[in-house]
Amino acid sequence: MKLLKLELYEYEQEFKHPIKTPKINLDYRKSLFIGLYMSNGNWYFGESNAFETNWYANETIEDVKGKAIQWFELNHNKDFYDLKSVQKALNMLEQYPATRSMLVMAFYQMFNQLNTFNVPYGATISGMSEANLKQLIDTKPQRVKLKWSDNILEDVQKIQNLPINLQIAIDANESLTDNEQNKLARLSEENILYIEEPFYSMEKLQNYYASNLPPIALDEKASSEKNIISAIKDFNIKVIIIKPFRLGGIDRALYLIQLIRELGAKVVIGGMYEFGLSRYFTAMLAQYADYPSDITPEGYYFNQDIVANSGILKGGSIEFEPPNVLVSNMKRIY
């Protein structure tokens, strides 16, 4: 198939409940989408998980937009026969994993049949408002991830007191200080599934392992194959959070899932407050995870989406159908 056209779109929605993390507060989500028109007469779409600023990763929406256009100009009218030929053409984007990931998402659909499947429901809540707690009670996830806060012990207790049974994970976003060791010790008594990135420095884990504390999960630092291997072998990390946009896309994620298991660690697939297109592929990868991943049902974060039926809640699992992108819902910017 020959690559004929590229279009770029933006889509923006307010969060139902504002997102509060140790690093940033978010009231809305803006995302970038790509459309590739091929010589078979079909459009294929990809979603970028970059943000407007570099608070989480180096690439911003504007960075991804510029690199995607540059890549298209170099590959316009080129024939692609399989995913290997795509991967070769994407070599120039090694330093731009969010851009590569968006393009891989679109190309993956050209050469792979998309199926309907079910995955466990893993919610993330930011803030312990009554609305957030009611949402958990109403939707009944198998796992809930809490953002670290000064009141983390009280937050865990509130979750445990809810009239539903669920596993608890904690995301610290590298924010813990030395004077919070007592909180970690207390959490060891609460059957926590894992704690994501408690410290900015990996070296601090040496003191952490001196106590019987919850397993550590690598998230922000799981940015390359080299870093992941080092974390498992040198720092005894037991859980790796795989985020495709940070690692270069679906193909890289599938390879790393297998590698991590061979090294004896567990896998969780991480989401990034995605819309329905990206969430389908995050969920697809979550079929291979060891714990419930960051997979939420339709309507969990946003009132509207660019994919209809983008994850239907059925009991404690979510059913995903192949995504049909509603282009009319988006704003074309290129």
mmCIF file of C-alpha atoms in Angstrom:
data_model
loop_
_atom_site.group_PDB
_atom_site.id
_atom_site.type_symbol
_atom_site.label_atom_id
_atom_site.label_comp_id
_atom_site.label_asym_id
_atom_site.label_seq_id
_atom_site.Cartn_x
_atom_site.Cartn_y
_atom_site.Cartn_z
ATOM 1 C CA MET A 1 0.000 0.000 0.000
ATOM 2 C CA LYS A 2 1.203 3.479 -0.865
ATOM 3 C CA LEU A 3 1.034 6.353 1.641
ATOM 4 C CA LEU A 4 -0.888 9.169 -0.073
ATOM 5 C CA LYS A 5 -2.164 11.680 2.489
ATOM 6 C CA LEU A 6 -1.710 12.798 6.087
ATOM 7 C CA GLU A 7 -4.187 14.766 8.186
ATOM 8 C CA LEU A 8 -3.846 15.916 11.796
ATOM 9 C CA TYR A 9 -6.643 16.617 14.261
ATOM 10 C CA GLU A 10 -7.086 17.879 17.800
ATOM 11 C CA TYR A 11 -9.720 16.807 20.287
ATOM 12 C CA GLU A 12 -10.321 18.293 23.723
ATOM 13 C CA GLN A 13 -12.612 17.346 26.598
ATOM 14 C CA GLU A 14 -12.954 18.415 30.217
ATOM 15 C CA PHE A 15 -12.393 15.707 32.809
ATOM 16 C CA LYS A 16 -15.514 14.728 34.703
ATOM 17 C CA HIS A 17 -13.464 15.088 37.869
ATOM 18 C CA PRO A 18 -10.243 17.181 37.819
ATOM 19 C CA ILE A 19 -7.039 15.132 37.880
ATOM 20 C CA LYS A 20 -4.759 15.829 40.848
ATOM 21 C CA THR A 21 -1.269 14.304 40.956
ATOM 22 C CA PRO A 22 1.923 15.171 42.872
ATOM 23 C CA LYS A 23 3.213 16.774 39.652
ATOM 24 C CA ILE A 24 0.240 18.566 38.077
ATOM 25 C CA ASN A 25 -3.480 19.276 38.211
ATOM 26 C CA LEU A 26 -5.480 18.799 35.000
ATOM 27 C CA ASP A 27 -8.968 20.110 34.232
ATOM 28 C CA TYR A 28 -9.102 18.960 30.602
ATOM 29 C CA ARG A 29 -7.325 16.695 28.136
ATOM 30 C CA LYS A 30 -6.223 17.796 24.665
ATOM 31 C CA SER A 31 -4.902 15.105 22.328
ATOM 32 C CA LEU A 32 -3.456 14.963 18.833
ATOM 33 C CA PHE A 33 -4.661 12.463 16.210
ATOM 34 C CA ILE A 34 -3.209 11.448 12.865
ATOM 35 C CA GLY A 35 -5.011 10.138 9.791
ATOM 36 C CA LEU A 36 -3.130 8.280 7.067
ATOM 37 C CA TYR A 37 -4.804 7.726 3.690
ATOM 38 C CA MET A 38 -3.473 4.733 1.771
ATOM 39 C CA SER A 39 -3.710 3.597 -1.833
ATOM 40 C CA ASN A 40 -6.269 0.909 -0.851
ATOM 41 C CA GLY A 41 -8.756 3.761 -0.314
ATOM 42 C CA ASN A 42 -8.842 3.531 3.480
ATOM 43 C CA TRP A 43 -8.001 5.967 6.276
ATOM 44 C CA TYR A 44 -6.126 4.718 9.352
ATOM 45 C CA PHE A 45 -5.929 6.710 12.576
ATOM 46 C CA GLY A 46 -3.512 7.007 15.480
ATOM 47 C CA GLU A 47 -3.712 8.882 18.794
ATOM 48 C CA SER A 48 -0.850 10.655 20.532
ATOM 49 C CA ASN A 49 -0.618 10.454 24.321
ATOM 50 C CA ALA A 50 1.617 13.541 24.560
ATOM 51 C CA PHE A 51 0.455 16.556 26.566
ATOM 52 C CA GLU A 52 0.530 20.266 25.770
ATOM 53 C CA THR A 53 3.545 20.757 28.054
ATOM 54 C CA ASN A 54 6.487 18.519 28.967
ATOM 55 C CA TRP A 55 5.364 17.886 32.562
ATOM 56 C CA TYR A 56 5.381 14.115 31.983
ATOM 57 C CA ALA A 57 7.527 13.449 28.906
ATOM 58 C CA ASN A 58 9.846 15.542 26.747
ATOM 59 C CA GLU A 59 7.656 15.433 23.638
ATOM 60 C CA THR A 60 4.714 17.810 23.612
ATOM 61 C CA ILE A 61 1.751 17.874 21.226
ATOM 62 C CA GLU A 62 3.521 20.514 19.132
ATOM 63 C CA ASP A 63 6.672 18.372 18.977
ATOM 64 C CA VAL A 64 4.703 15.346 17.801
ATOM 65 C CA LYS A 65 2.847 17.422 15.225
ATOM 66 C CA GLY A 66 6.065 18.791 13.729
ATOM 67 C CA LYS A 67 7.863 15.445 13.620
ATOM 68 C CA ALA A 68 4.857 13.667 12.114
ATOM 69 C CA ILE A 69 4.656 16.182 9.274
ATOM 70 C CA GLN A 70 8.403 15.957 8.712
ATOM 71 C CA TRP A 71 8.227 12.144 8.598
ATOM 72 C CA PHE A 72 5.312 12.206 6.139
ATOM 73 C CA GLU A 73 7.115 14.577 3.783
ATOM 74 C CA LEU A 74 10.021 12.125 3.619
ATOM 75 C CA ASN A 75 7.784 9.081 3.101
ATOM 76 C CA HIS A 76 4.986 10.475 0.931
ATOM 77 C CA ASN A 77 4.115 8.047 -1.908
ATOM 78 C CA LYS A 78 6.229 5.305 -0.381
ATOM 79 C CA ASP A 79 4.960 1.702 -0.499
ATOM 80 C CA PHE A 80 4.541 -0.240 2.744
ATOM 81 C CA TYR A 81 4.127 -4.007 2.450
ATOM 82 C CA ASP A 82 4.140 -5.087 6.106
ATOM 83 C CA LEU A 83 4.909 -3.832 9.599
ATOM 84 C CA LYS A 84 8.629 -4.522 9.121
ATOM 85 C CA SER A 85 8.789 -2.041 6.260
ATOM 86 C CA VAL A 86 7.019 0.487 8.505
ATOM 87 C CA GLN A 87 9.492 -0.097 11.330
ATOM 88 C CA LYS A 88 12.401 0.525 8.981
ATOM 89 C CA ALA A 89 10.890 3.825 7.826
ATOM 90 C CA LEU A 90 10.347 4.860 11.451
ATOM 91 C CA ASN A 91 14.022 4.507 12.394
ATOM 92 C CA MET A 92 14.441 8.277 12.085
ATOM 93 C CA LEU A 93 12.062 8.710 15.052
ATOM 94 C CA GLU A 94 14.114 6.782 17.616
ATOM 95 C CA GLN A 95 14.453 9.915 19.742
ATOM 96 C CA TYR A 96 10.743 10.725 19.408
ATOM 97 C CA PRO A 97 8.856 7.762 20.902
ATOM 98 C CA ALA A 98 5.494 9.566 21.236
ATOM 99 C CA THR A 99 5.549 10.431 17.529
ATOM 100 C CA ARG A 100 6.592 6.918 16.576
ATOM 101 C CA SER A 101 3.873 5.437 18.781
ATOM 102 C CA MET A 102 1.140 7.499 17.120
ATOM 103 C CA LEU A 103 2.263 6.394 13.651
ATOM 104 C CA VAL A 104 2.639 2.741 14.667
ATOM 105 C CA MET A 105 -0.934 2.789 16.006
ATOM 106 C CA ALA A 106 -2.231 3.817 12.595
ATOM 107 C CA PHE A 107 -0.022 1.399 10.622
ATOM 108 C CA TYR A 108 -0.709 -1.536 12.964
ATOM 109 C CA GLN A 109 -4.337 -1.539 11.829
ATOM 110 C CA MET A 110 -3.294 -1.934 8.184
ATOM 111 C CA PHE A 111 -1.574 -5.261 8.771
ATOM 112 C CA ASN A 112 -3.411 -6.785 11.748
ATOM 113 C CA GLN A 113 -7.018 -7.810 12.277
ATOM 114 C CA LEU A 114 -8.582 -6.062 15.262
ATOM 115 C CA ASN A 115 -10.799 -8.193 17.494
ATOM 116 C CA THR A 116 -13.339 -7.846 20.290
ATOM 117 C CA PHE A 117 -11.959 -8.822 23.711
ATOM 118 C CA ASN A 118 -12.432 -8.384 27.469
ATOM 119 C CA VAL A 119 -9.873 -7.179 30.033
ATOM 120 C CA PRO A 120 -9.981 -6.543 33.800
ATOM 121 C CA TYR A 121 -11.046 -3.060 34.888
ATOM 122 C CA GLY A 122 -8.318 -1.084 36.664
ATOM 123 C CA ALA A 123 -9.399 2.380 37.813
ATOM 124 C CA THR A 124 -7.225 5.345 38.802
ATOM 125 C CA ILE A 125 -8.605 8.057 41.051
ATOM 126 C CA SER A 126 -7.048 11.442 41.737
ATOM 127 C CA GLY A 127 -8.511 12.914 44.905
ATOM 128 C CA MET A 128 -10.907 11.352 47.398
ATOM 129 C CA SER A 129 -14.022 13.356 46.637
ATOM 130 C CA GLU A 130 -17.446 11.876 47.252
ATOM 131 C CA ALA A 131 -17.982 11.833 43.486
ATOM 132 C CA ASN A 132 -14.797 9.799 42.939
ATOM 133 C CA LEU A 133 -15.710 7.290 45.646
ATOM 134 C CA LYS A 134 -19.253 6.946 44.320
ATOM 135 C CA GLN A 135 -17.838 6.293 40.852
ATOM 136 C CA LEU A 136 -15.822 3.385 42.255
ATOM 137 C CA ILE A 137 -18.842 1.950 44.036
ATOM 138 C CA ASP A 138 -20.990 2.253 40.918
ATOM 139 C CA THR A 139 -18.453 0.780 38.480
ATOM 140 C CA LYS A 140 -16.732 -1.808 40.760
ATOM 141 C CA PRO A 141 -13.177 -2.055 39.359
ATOM 142 C CA GLN A 142 -10.971 -5.041 40.157
ATOM 143 C CA ARG A 143 -8.089 -2.710 41.048
ATOM 144 C CA VAL A 144 -7.877 0.944 42.027
ATOM 145 C CA LYS A 145 -4.728 3.062 41.852
ATOM 146 C CA LEU A 146 -4.411 5.957 44.277
ATOM 147 C CA LYS A 147 -2.212 8.976 43.749
ATOM 148 C CA TRP A 148 0.187 9.613 46.636
ATOM 149 C CA SER A 149 -0.817 12.468 48.938
ATOM 150 C CA ASP A 150 -0.074 13.690 52.447
ATOM 151 C CA ASN A 151 -3.167 11.726 53.469
ATOM 152 C CA ILE A 152 -2.283 8.482 51.724
ATOM 153 C CA LEU A 153 -2.867 6.337 54.831
ATOM 154 C CA GLU A 154 -6.341 7.800 55.305
ATOM 155 C CA ASP A 155 -7.029 7.434 51.570
ATOM 156 C CA VAL A 156 -6.164 3.732 51.666
ATOM 157 C CA GLN A 157 -8.446 3.289 54.669
ATOM 158 C CA LYS A 158 -11.341 4.979 52.855
ATOM 159 C CA ILE A 159 -10.921 2.637 49.892
ATOM 160 C CA GLN A 160 -10.783 -0.402 52.151
ATOM 161 C CA ASN A 161 -14.007 0.716 53.823
ATOM 162 C CA LEU A 162 -15.944 0.839 50.543
ATOM 163 C CA PRO A 163 -18.609 -1.860 50.120
ATOM 164 C CA ILE A 164 -16.665 -3.498 47.266
ATOM 165 C CA ASN A 165 -13.643 -5.787 47.108
ATOM 166 C CA LEU A 166 -10.696 -4.482 45.104
ATOM 167 C CA GLN A 167 -6.917 -4.498 44.985
ATOM 168 C CA ILE A 168 -5.024 -1.279 45.759
ATOM 169 C CA ALA A 169 -1.965 0.114 43.981
ATOM 170 C CA ILE A 170 -0.320 3.474 44.698
ATOM 171 C CA ASP A 171 1.342 5.911 42.284
ATOM 172 C CA ALA A 172 3.871 8.186 44.002
ATOM 173 C CA ASN A 173 5.239 9.904 40.849
ATOM 174 C CA GLU A 174 8.789 10.051 42.356
ATOM 175 C CA SER A 175 7.519 12.376 45.104
ATOM 176 C CA LEU A 176 8.418 10.639 48.385
ATOM 177 C CA THR A 177 10.888 12.252 50.778
ATOM 178 C CA ASP A 178 13.106 10.660 53.417
ATOM 179 C CA ASN A 179 10.761 11.634 56.235
ATOM 180 C CA GLU A 180 7.930 9.530 54.786
ATOM 181 C CA GLN A 181 9.499 6.155 55.519
ATOM 182 C CA ASN A 182 7.063 5.657 58.371
ATOM 183 C CA LYS A 183 4.147 5.889 55.948
ATOM 184 C CA LEU A 184 5.730 3.221 53.770
ATOM 185 C CA ALA A 185 6.120 0.986 56.794
ATOM 186 C CA ARG A 186 2.452 1.458 57.650
ATOM 187 C CA LEU A 187 1.444 0.644 54.083
ATOM 188 C CA SER A 188 3.275 -2.680 54.335
ATOM 189 C CA GLU A 189 0.462 -3.770 56.668
ATOM 190 C CA GLU A 190 -2.281 -2.943 54.164
ATOM 191 C CA ASN A 191 -1.721 -5.577 51.440
ATOM 192 C CA ILE A 192 -0.781 -3.027 48.762
ATOM 193 C CA LEU A 193 -0.309 -4.588 45.316
ATOM 194 C CA TYR A 194 2.631 -2.294 44.422
ATOM 195 C CA ILE A 195 3.868 1.299 44.689
ATOM 196 C CA GLU A 196 4.853 3.080 41.469
ATOM 197 C CA GLU A 197 8.033 5.181 41.498
ATOM 198 C CA PRO A 198 8.280 6.248 45.150
ATOM 199 C CA PHE A 199 11.655 7.991 44.741
ATOM 200 C CA TYR A 200 13.329 10.204 42.168
ATOM 201 C CA SER A 201 16.620 8.347 42.727
ATOM 202 C CA MET A 202 16.887 4.591 42.233
ATOM 203 C CA GLU A 203 19.685 4.505 44.798
ATOM 204 C CA LYS A 204 17.192 5.242 47.572
ATOM 205 C CA LEU A 205 15.760 1.781 47.003
ATOM 206 C CA GLN A 206 18.727 0.247 48.814
ATOM 207 C CA ASN A 207 17.338 1.482 52.127
ATOM 208 C CA TYR A 208 13.799 0.631 51.083
ATOM 209 C CA TYR A 209 14.603 -3.055 50.665
ATOM 210 C CA ALA A 210 15.932 -3.257 54.206
ATOM 211 C CA SER A 211 12.306 -3.399 55.360
ATOM 212 C CA ASN A 212 9.380 -5.612 54.441
ATOM 213 C CA LEU A 213 7.540 -3.124 52.237
ATOM 214 C CA PRO A 214 5.194 -3.359 49.219
ATOM 215 C CA PRO A 215 6.731 -4.236 45.822
ATOM 216 C CA ILE A 216 8.131 -1.332 43.796
ATOM 217 C CA ALA A 217 6.877 -0.741 40.260
ATOM 218 C CA LEU A 218 8.929 1.128 37.680
ATOM 219 C CA ASP A 219 6.900 3.710 35.769
ATOM 220 C CA GLU A 220 8.537 7.009 34.710
ATOM 221 C CA LYS A 221 11.960 5.355 34.543
ATOM 222 C CA ALA A 222 10.706 2.511 32.322
ATOM 223 C CA SER A 223 11.647 4.646 29.330
ATOM 224 C CA SER A 224 13.881 2.221 27.426
ATOM 225 C CA GLU A 225 14.811 -1.438 27.188
ATOM 226 C CA LYS A 226 18.162 -0.660 28.817
ATOM 227 C CA ASN A 227 16.567 1.077 31.803
ATOM 228 C CA ILE A 228 14.069 -1.735 32.293
ATOM 229 C CA ILE A 229 16.731 -4.451 32.250
ATOM 230 C CA SER A 230 18.891 -2.482 34.702
ATOM 231 C CA ALA A 231 15.964 -1.912 37.062
ATOM 232 C CA ILE A 232 15.146 -5.612 37.217
ATOM 233 C CA LYS A 233 18.722 -6.904 37.472
ATOM 234 C CA ASP A 234 20.408 -4.145 39.497
ATOM 235 C CA PHE A 235 17.586 -2.871 41.714
ATOM 236 C CA ASN A 236 15.361 -5.922 42.125
ATOM 237 C CA ILE A 237 12.299 -4.207 40.640
ATOM 238 C CA LYS A 238 9.385 -6.642 40.596
ATOM 239 C CA VAL A 239 6.797 -4.791 38.469
ATOM 240 C CA ILE A 240 7.236 -2.794 35.243
ATOM 241 C CA ILE A 241 4.621 -0.331 33.984
ATOM 242 C CA ILE A 242 4.653 -0.424 30.178
ATOM 243 C CA LYS A 243 3.359 2.723 28.446
ATOM 244 C CA PRO A 244 3.506 2.327 24.653
ATOM 245 C CA PHE A 245 3.768 6.054 23.853
ATOM 246 C CA ARG A 246 6.855 6.361 26.037
ATOM 247 C CA LEU A 247 8.559 3.304 24.529
ATOM 248 C CA GLY A 248 7.786 3.936 20.873
ATOM 249 C CA GLY A 249 4.550 2.096 20.224
ATOM 250 C CA ILE A 250 2.578 -1.138 20.220
ATOM 251 C CA ASP A 251 5.306 -3.205 18.581
ATOM 252 C CA ARG A 252 7.915 -2.174 21.148
ATOM 253 C CA ALA A 253 5.480 -2.830 23.987
ATOM 254 C CA LEU A 254 4.745 -6.383 22.792
ATOM 255 C CA TYR A 255 8.460 -7.156 22.602
ATOM 256 C CA LEU A 256 9.158 -5.729 26.073
ATOM 257 C CA ILE A 257 6.280 -7.620 27.698
ATOM 258 C CA GLN A 258 7.927 -10.879 26.638
ATOM 259 C CA LEU A 259 11.390 -9.711 27.734
ATOM 260 C CA ILE A 260 10.206 -8.595 31.178
ATOM 261 C CA ARG A 261 8.569 -11.937 31.835
ATOM 262 C CA GLU A 262 11.724 -13.760 30.802
ATOM 263 C CA LEU A 263 13.597 -11.673 33.390
ATOM 264 C CA GLY A 264 11.169 -12.734 36.120
ATOM 265 C CA ALA A 265 9.230 -9.486 36.668
ATOM 266 C CA LYS A 266 5.528 -8.698 36.343
ATOM 267 C CA VAL A 267 3.883 -6.439 33.751
ATOM 268 C CA VAL A 268 1.217 -3.755 34.051
ATOM 269 C CA ILE A 269 0.047 -1.678 31.065
ATOM 270 C CA GLY A 270 -0.247 2.023 31.828
ATOM 271 C CA GLY A 271 -2.726 4.479 30.376
ATOM 272 C CA MET A 272 -2.411 8.255 29.981
ATOM 273 C CA TYR A 273 -5.964 9.620 30.319
ATOM 274 C CA GLU A 274 -6.615 8.458 26.785
ATOM 275 C CA PHE A 275 -9.530 8.778 24.439
ATOM 276 C CA GLY A 276 -11.190 5.737 22.914
ATOM 277 C CA LEU A 277 -8.764 5.006 20.076
ATOM 278 C CA SER A 278 -5.644 4.792 22.195
ATOM 279 C CA ARG A 279 -7.560 3.112 25.014
ATOM 280 C CA TYR A 280 -8.466 0.226 22.710
ATOM 281 C CA PHE A 281 -4.789 -0.515 22.066
ATOM 282 C CA THR A 282 -3.802 -0.040 25.699
ATOM 283 C CA ALA A 283 -6.486 -2.584 26.556
ATOM 284 C CA MET A 284 -5.297 -4.899 23.784
ATOM 285 C CA LEU A 285 -1.846 -4.967 25.385
ATOM 286 C CA ALA A 286 -3.395 -5.405 28.851
ATOM 287 C CA GLN A 287 -4.523 -8.872 27.783
ATOM 288 C CA TYR A 288 -0.896 -9.891 28.392
ATOM 289 C CA ALA A 289 -0.465 -8.099 31.748
ATOM 290 C CA ASP A 290 -0.006 -9.877 35.075
ATOM 291 C CA TYR A 291 -2.157 -7.463 37.094
ATOM 292 C CA PRO A 292 -5.250 -5.394 36.226
ATOM 293 C CA SER A 293 -3.941 -2.470 34.190
ATOM 294 C CA ASP A 294 -4.952 1.173 33.727
ATOM 295 C CA ILE A 295 -8.046 0.331 31.683
ATOM 296 C CA THR A 296 -11.233 2.303 32.241
ATOM 297 C CA PRO A 297 -14.686 2.007 30.656
ATOM 298 C CA GLU A 298 -16.376 4.441 28.340
ATOM 299 C CA GLY A 299 -17.374 7.626 30.146
ATOM 300 C CA TYR A 300 -15.019 7.195 33.100
ATOM 301 C CA TYR A 301 -12.964 10.351 32.435
ATOM 302 C CA PHE A 302 -14.972 12.189 29.757
ATOM 303 C CA ASN A 303 -18.590 12.757 28.787
ATOM 304 C CA GLN A 304 -17.810 12.492 25.070
ATOM 305 C CA ASP A 305 -15.232 10.662 22.966
ATOM 306 C CA ILE A 306 -14.077 10.223 19.378
ATOM 307 C CA VAL A 307 -14.940 6.495 19.435
ATOM 308 C CA ALA A 308 -18.424 5.139 20.133
ATOM 309 C CA ASN A 309 -18.706 2.178 22.538
ATOM 310 C CA SER A 310 -15.073 2.606 23.558
ATOM 311 C CA GLY A 311 -15.022 0.002 26.305
ATOM 312 C CA ILE A 312 -18.303 -1.302 27.731
ATOM 313 C CA LEU A 313 -18.308 -2.254 31.409
ATOM 314 C CA LYS A 314 -19.575 -5.772 32.036
ATOM 315 C CA GLY A 315 -19.185 -6.789 35.653
ATOM 316 C CA GLY A 316 -15.550 -6.340 36.685
ATOM 317 C CA SER A 317 -14.259 -6.484 33.108
ATOM 318 C CA ILE A 318 -14.477 -4.216 30.075
ATOM 319 C CA GLU A 319 -15.374 -5.303 26.549
ATOM 320 C CA PHE A 320 -13.629 -3.519 23.687
ATOM 321 C CA GLU A 321 -14.730 -3.585 20.064
ATOM 322 C CA PRO A 322 -12.478 -2.524 17.147
ATOM 323 C CA PRO A 323 -12.555 1.295 17.207
ATOM 324 C CA ASN A 324 -14.432 3.335 14.640
ATOM 325 C CA VAL A 325 -13.118 6.904 14.797
ATOM 326 C CA LEU A 326 -15.719 9.670 14.542
ATOM 327 C CA VAL A 327 -13.677 12.144 12.528
ATOM 328 C CA SER A 328 -16.504 14.705 12.593
ATOM 329 C CA ASN A 329 -16.021 15.056 16.365
ATOM 330 C CA MET A 330 -12.454 16.308 15.934
ATOM 331 C CA LYS A 331 -10.923 19.598 14.756
ATOM 332 C CA ARG A 332 -8.658 19.299 11.738
ATOM 333 C CA ILE A 333 -5.454 21.303 12.175
ATOM 334 C CA TYR A 334 -3.381 20.111 9.182
#
